[in-house]
Coordinates of C-alpha atoms and ligand atoms in Angstrom, one line a residue:
M864 CA 0.0 0.0 0.0
D865 CA 1.2 3.5 -0.8
T866 CA 1.9 5.2 2.5
N867 CA 3.2 8.4 1.0
V868 CA 0.5 10.9 1.9
L869 CA 2.5 13.6 0.0
D870 CA 5.1 12.9 -2.6
I871 CA 6.7 16.0 -4.3
R872 CA 9.4 15.5 -6.9
G873 CA 11.5 18.2 -8.6
L874 CA 8.9 20.9 -8.1
H875 CA 9.3 24.3 -9.7
V876 CA 6.6 26.9 -9.3
T877 CA 6.3 30.4 -10.7
V878 CA 4.1 33.3 -9.5
G879 CA 3.6 35.7 -12.4
D880 CA 6.9 35.5 -14.2
K881 CA 9.0 34.9 -11.1
E882 CA 10.3 31.5 -10.1
I883 CA 9.7 31.0 -6.4
I884 CA 10.0 27.3 -5.9
K885 CA 13.2 26.1 -7.4
G886 CA 13.3 22.3 -7.2
V887 CA 11.6 20.8 -4.1
D888 CA 11.6 17.1 -3.3
L889 CA 9.6 16.1 -0.2
I890 CA 7.9 12.9 1.0
I891 CA 5.6 12.8 3.9
K892 CA 4.4 9.4 5.1
K893 CA 1.2 8.5 6.9
G894 CA 1.3 9.7 10.5
E895 CA 4.4 11.9 10.1
V896 CA 4.6 15.5 11.1
H897 CA 7.1 17.6 9.2
V898 CA 8.1 21.2 10.0
L899 CA 9.5 23.8 7.6
F900 CA 11.8 26.5 8.9
G901 CA 13.0 29.4 6.8
P902 CA 13.5 33.1 6.4
N903 CA 10.8 35.5 5.3
G904 CA 10.3 35.5 1.5
S905 CA 12.0 32.1 1.0
G906 CA 8.8 30.6 -0.6
K907 CA 7.3 28.5 2.3
S908 CA 3.8 29.8 1.9
T909 CA 4.1 29.5 -1.9
L910 CA 4.9 25.8 -1.5
L911 CA 1.7 25.2 0.4
C912 CA -0.4 27.3 -2.1
A913 CA 1.2 25.4 -5.0
I914 CA 0.3 22.0 -3.3
M915 CA -3.3 23.2 -3.2
Q916 CA -3.0 24.6 -6.8
L917 CA -4.5 27.9 -5.7
P918 CA -5.0 30.4 -8.6
G919 CA -1.9 32.3 -9.6
Y920 CA 0.6 29.5 -8.8
T921 CA 1.9 27.8 -11.9
L922 CA 3.6 24.4 -11.6
R923 CA 6.3 24.6 -14.3
S924 CA 7.8 21.2 -13.7
G925 CA 7.9 18.3 -11.3
S926 CA 5.0 16.5 -9.7
V927 CA 2.8 16.5 -6.6
W928 CA 1.1 13.3 -5.6
V929 CA -1.4 13.1 -2.7
R930 CA -2.2 9.6 -1.4
G931 CA -1.2 8.0 -4.6
T932 CA -3.0 10.4 -6.9
D933 CA -1.1 12.8 -9.3
T934 CA -2.7 16.2 -8.7
A935 CA -1.6 17.6 -12.1
G936 CA -4.5 19.5 -13.6
L937 CA -6.8 19.0 -10.6
T938 CA -8.8 21.9 -9.1
T939 CA -8.2 23.1 -5.6
D940 CA -11.5 21.6 -4.7
A941 CA -10.5 18.2 -6.0
I942 CA -7.2 18.3 -4.1
A943 CA -9.1 19.2 -0.9
N944 CA -11.4 16.2 -1.6
L945 CA -8.3 14.0 -1.7
G946 CA -8.0 14.8 2.0
V947 CA -5.8 17.9 2.1
G948 CA -6.7 20.9 4.4
M949 CA -4.8 24.1 4.6
S950 CA -4.7 26.7 7.3
F951 CA -3.5 30.1 5.9
Q952 CA -0.9 32.4 7.2
Y953 CA -3.1 35.4 6.3
P954 CA -6.7 34.0 6.3
P955 CA -9.1 36.0 4.1
R956 CA -11.9 38.0 5.7
I957 CA -15.3 37.1 4.3
K958 CA -18.1 39.6 4.9
G959 CA -21.7 38.4 4.9
V960 CA -20.7 34.8 6.0
T961 CA -20.8 33.9 9.6
L962 CA -18.2 31.5 11.1
N963 CA -21.0 29.2 12.0
R964 CA -22.5 29.1 8.5
F965 CA -19.0 28.5 7.1
L966 CA -18.4 25.6 9.5
E967 CA -21.8 24.0 8.8
T968 CA -21.1 24.2 5.0
I969 CA -17.6 22.6 5.1
S970 CA -18.3 20.1 7.9
H971 CA -21.5 18.6 6.7
D972 CA -23.0 19.1 10.1
K973 CA -20.3 17.3 12.0
N974 CA -20.5 17.9 15.8
L975 CA -17.8 20.5 16.5
S976 CA -18.7 21.4 20.0
L977 CA -15.5 20.0 21.5
P978 CA -13.0 21.8 19.3
I979 CA -15.2 25.0 19.5
A980 CA -14.9 24.8 23.3
S981 CA -11.2 23.9 23.4
L982 CA -10.4 26.7 20.9
H983 CA -12.6 29.2 22.8
M984 CA -14.6 30.0 19.7
E985 CA -18.1 30.1 21.1
P986 CA -18.3 34.0 21.1
F987 CA -17.3 34.1 17.4
L988 CA -19.8 31.8 15.8
E989 CA -22.2 34.5 14.8
R990 CA -19.5 36.9 13.7
E991 CA -18.6 37.4 10.0
L992 CA -15.8 35.1 9.1
N993 CA -12.4 36.6 10.3
V994 CA -13.8 40.1 10.1
G995 CA -12.2 42.1 12.9
F996 CA -10.6 39.0 14.4
S997 CA -7.4 39.5 16.4
G998 CA -4.2 37.6 15.5
G999 CA -4.9 34.8 18.0
E1000 CA -8.6 34.6 17.0
L1001 CA -7.8 34.3 13.3
K1002 CA -5.4 31.4 13.9
R1003 CA -7.9 29.7 16.3
A1004 CA -10.6 30.0 13.6
E1005 CA -8.2 28.5 11.0
I1006 CA -7.5 25.4 13.2
L1007 CA -11.3 25.1 13.9
K1008 CA -11.7 25.1 10.1
L1009 CA -9.3 22.2 9.9
Y1010 CA -11.4 20.3 12.5
A1011 CA -14.5 20.9 10.3
Q1012 CA -12.7 19.7 7.1
N1013 CA -11.2 16.7 8.9
P1014 CA -8.4 16.2 6.3
D1015 CA -5.8 13.4 6.3
L1016 CA -3.0 15.9 5.4
L1017 CA -2.8 19.2 7.3
L1018 CA -0.9 22.1 5.7
I1019 CA -0.5 24.7 8.4
D1020 CA 1.1 28.0 7.7
E1021 CA 2.7 29.8 10.7
P1022 CA 0.0 28.9 13.3
E1023 CA 1.9 31.0 15.9
S1024 CA 2.7 34.2 14.0
G1025 CA 1.1 37.3 15.6
V1026 CA -0.2 35.2 18.4
D1027 CA 0.5 35.6 22.2
I1028 CA 1.9 32.8 24.4
E1029 CA -1.5 31.7 25.9
N1030 CA -3.0 31.4 22.4
I1031 CA 0.0 29.5 21.1
A1032 CA -0.6 26.9 23.8
V1033 CA -4.3 26.6 22.9
I1034 CA -3.5 26.4 19.2
S1035 CA -0.7 23.9 19.6
Q1036 CA -2.8 21.6 21.9
A1037 CA -5.6 21.7 19.4
I1038 CA -3.2 20.8 16.5
N1039 CA -1.7 18.0 18.7
G1040 CA -5.2 16.7 19.3
M1041 CA -5.8 16.4 15.5
L1042 CA -2.5 14.8 14.9
Q1043 CA -2.9 12.1 17.6
K1044 CA 0.7 12.7 18.6
E1045 CA 0.3 10.5 21.7
S1046 CA -0.1 7.5 19.4
P1047 CA 2.7 5.6 17.7
V1048 CA 3.3 6.9 14.1
A1049 CA 2.0 3.7 12.5
S1050 CA -1.4 4.1 14.2
R1051 CA -1.8 7.8 13.4
E1052 CA -4.3 8.6 10.7
R1053 CA -3.2 12.2 9.9
S1054 CA 0.0 13.7 8.7
A1055 CA 1.1 17.4 8.6
L1056 CA 3.4 19.9 7.1
I1057 CA 3.7 22.8 9.4
I1058 CA 5.5 26.1 8.7
T1059 CA 7.0 27.7 11.7
H1060 CA 9.0 30.9 11.7
T1061 CA 9.8 31.0 15.5
G1062 CA 9.7 27.3 16.3
N1063 CA 7.6 28.1 19.4
I1064 CA 5.0 25.4 18.6
L1065 CA 7.7 22.7 18.9
N1066 CA 7.4 23.0 22.7
T1067 CA 4.0 21.3 22.3
I1068 CA 4.0 19.7 18.9
H1069 CA 6.6 17.0 18.6
A1070 CA 7.4 16.9 14.9
D1071 CA 9.2 13.9 13.3
V1072 CA 11.2 15.7 10.7
G1073 CA 12.4 19.3 10.2
H1074 CA 13.5 21.0 7.0
V1075 CA 15.3 24.3 6.4
F1076 CA 13.8 26.1 3.4
M1077 CA 15.9 28.9 1.7
D1078 CA 15.5 30.6 -1.7
G1079 CA 12.9 28.2 -2.9
K1080 CA 14.6 24.9 -1.9
I1081 CA 14.9 22.5 1.1
V1082 CA 18.6 23.0 2.0
C1083 CA 18.8 20.6 4.9
S1084 CA 16.6 18.2 6.9
G1085 CA 17.0 16.6 10.3
N1086 CA 15.7 16.4 13.8
P1087 CA 13.5 19.4 14.3
L1088 CA 14.7 20.3 17.7
D1089 CA 18.4 20.1 16.7
L1090 CA 17.7 22.2 13.7
M1091 CA 15.9 24.8 15.8
D1092 CA 18.9 24.9 18.2
D1093 CA 21.3 25.5 15.3
I1094 CA 19.0 28.1 13.8
K1095 CA 18.9 30.0 17.1
K1096 CA 22.7 29.8 17.5
Y1097 CA 23.8 30.4 13.9
G1098 CA 20.9 31.7 11.9
F1099 CA 19.4 29.9 8.9
A1100 CA 22.5 30.1 6.7
G1101 CA 24.8 29.2 9.6
C1102 CA 22.6 26.3 10.5
V1103 CA 23.1 24.7 7.1
A1104 CA 26.9 25.1 7.3
C1105 CA 26.9 23.7 10.8
L1106 CA 25.0 20.6 9.7
E1107 CA 27.4 20.1 6.8
N1108 CA 30.3 20.2 9.3
K1109 CA 28.6 17.7 11.6
K1110 CA 28.1 15.3 8.7
D1111 CA 31.8 15.7 7.6
N1112 CA 32.9 14.9 11.2
Q1113 CA 30.8 11.8 11.5
Ligands
ADP2357 P1 7.5 32.9 2.9 O1 6.2 32.3 3.2 O2 8.7 32.0 3.0 O3 7.7 34.1 3.7 P2 6.3 33.5 0.4 O4 6.0 32.2 -0.2 O5 5.1 34.2 1.0 O6 7.5 33.4 1.4 O7 6.9 34.5 -0.8 C1 8.1 34.1 -1.5 C2 8.3 35.2 -2.5 O8 7.3 35.1 -3.5 C3 8.4 36.6 -2.0 O9 9.4 37.3 -2.6 C4 7.0 37.1 -2.4 O10 7.0 38.5 -2.6 C5 6.8 36.4 -3.7 N1 5.3 36.3 -4.0 C6 4.4 35.5 -3.3 N2 3.2 35.7 -3.8 C7 3.3 36.5 -4.8 C8 2.4 37.1 -5.7 N3 1.1 36.8 -5.7 N4 2.9 37.9 -6.7 C9 4.2 38.2 -6.7 N5 5.1 37.7 -5.9 C10 4.7 36.9 -5.0
MG2358 MG1 4.8 32.7 4.5

């Protein structure tokens, strides 16, 4: 059985006439949680948007397979229906649609009372979607959206950016709940690719693999906590050099 939930080979993506993704290979297996570190503007969000084939992102070459299906030419809707859900770094505000109405539509009336309570979203259900939401409220609403969609592969873009410490804890615990991180990898149903700029979520979310992403490419991969330590000490570029040295000395 094909256990690659996501299988990306040689991916190049342009936005307008600018190449942003410059050759990405990435395999995520069932139950695995991968994190992507990288400086601003390196193309992390573009990679997630390209996986979802959102309008404006052109796949020039390479392939993206989701659970054994080649997504070439599929609509965003069809990719979501393969079991992929994305939480945005900058979620859109949608006037005239309440959060409740939106959740009912995408969840097919699934009972969301538990995640609504744990994400403290009761007071927002009758508000217009994301309109006037604070940083923490926006990100909590995004995670609630993932609960409603119930995807097998979660693409989560900077769940902690613009969010205070209390909200980071609430959001990280909710993500952990979805990822069944307390279970062994083999028995977990869901996988994830999580972009983190600060790495703060790694206090709660125990990722299996980390990648450093720079200038449109994955430049090194390894244990997420070791990578985070090296990034804090040496910066992104220094971290890559440091890993190369460690490899040479082994
Ligand atoms: P990151 O998420 O790593 O901070 P992004 O993927 O958001 O980086 O952006 C990578 C680069 O792509 C940036 O230089 C950004 O300005 C450019 N970019 C992203 N979206 C667009 C767009 N719609 N039009 C033009 N350039 C874009
Ligand atoms: Mg981004």
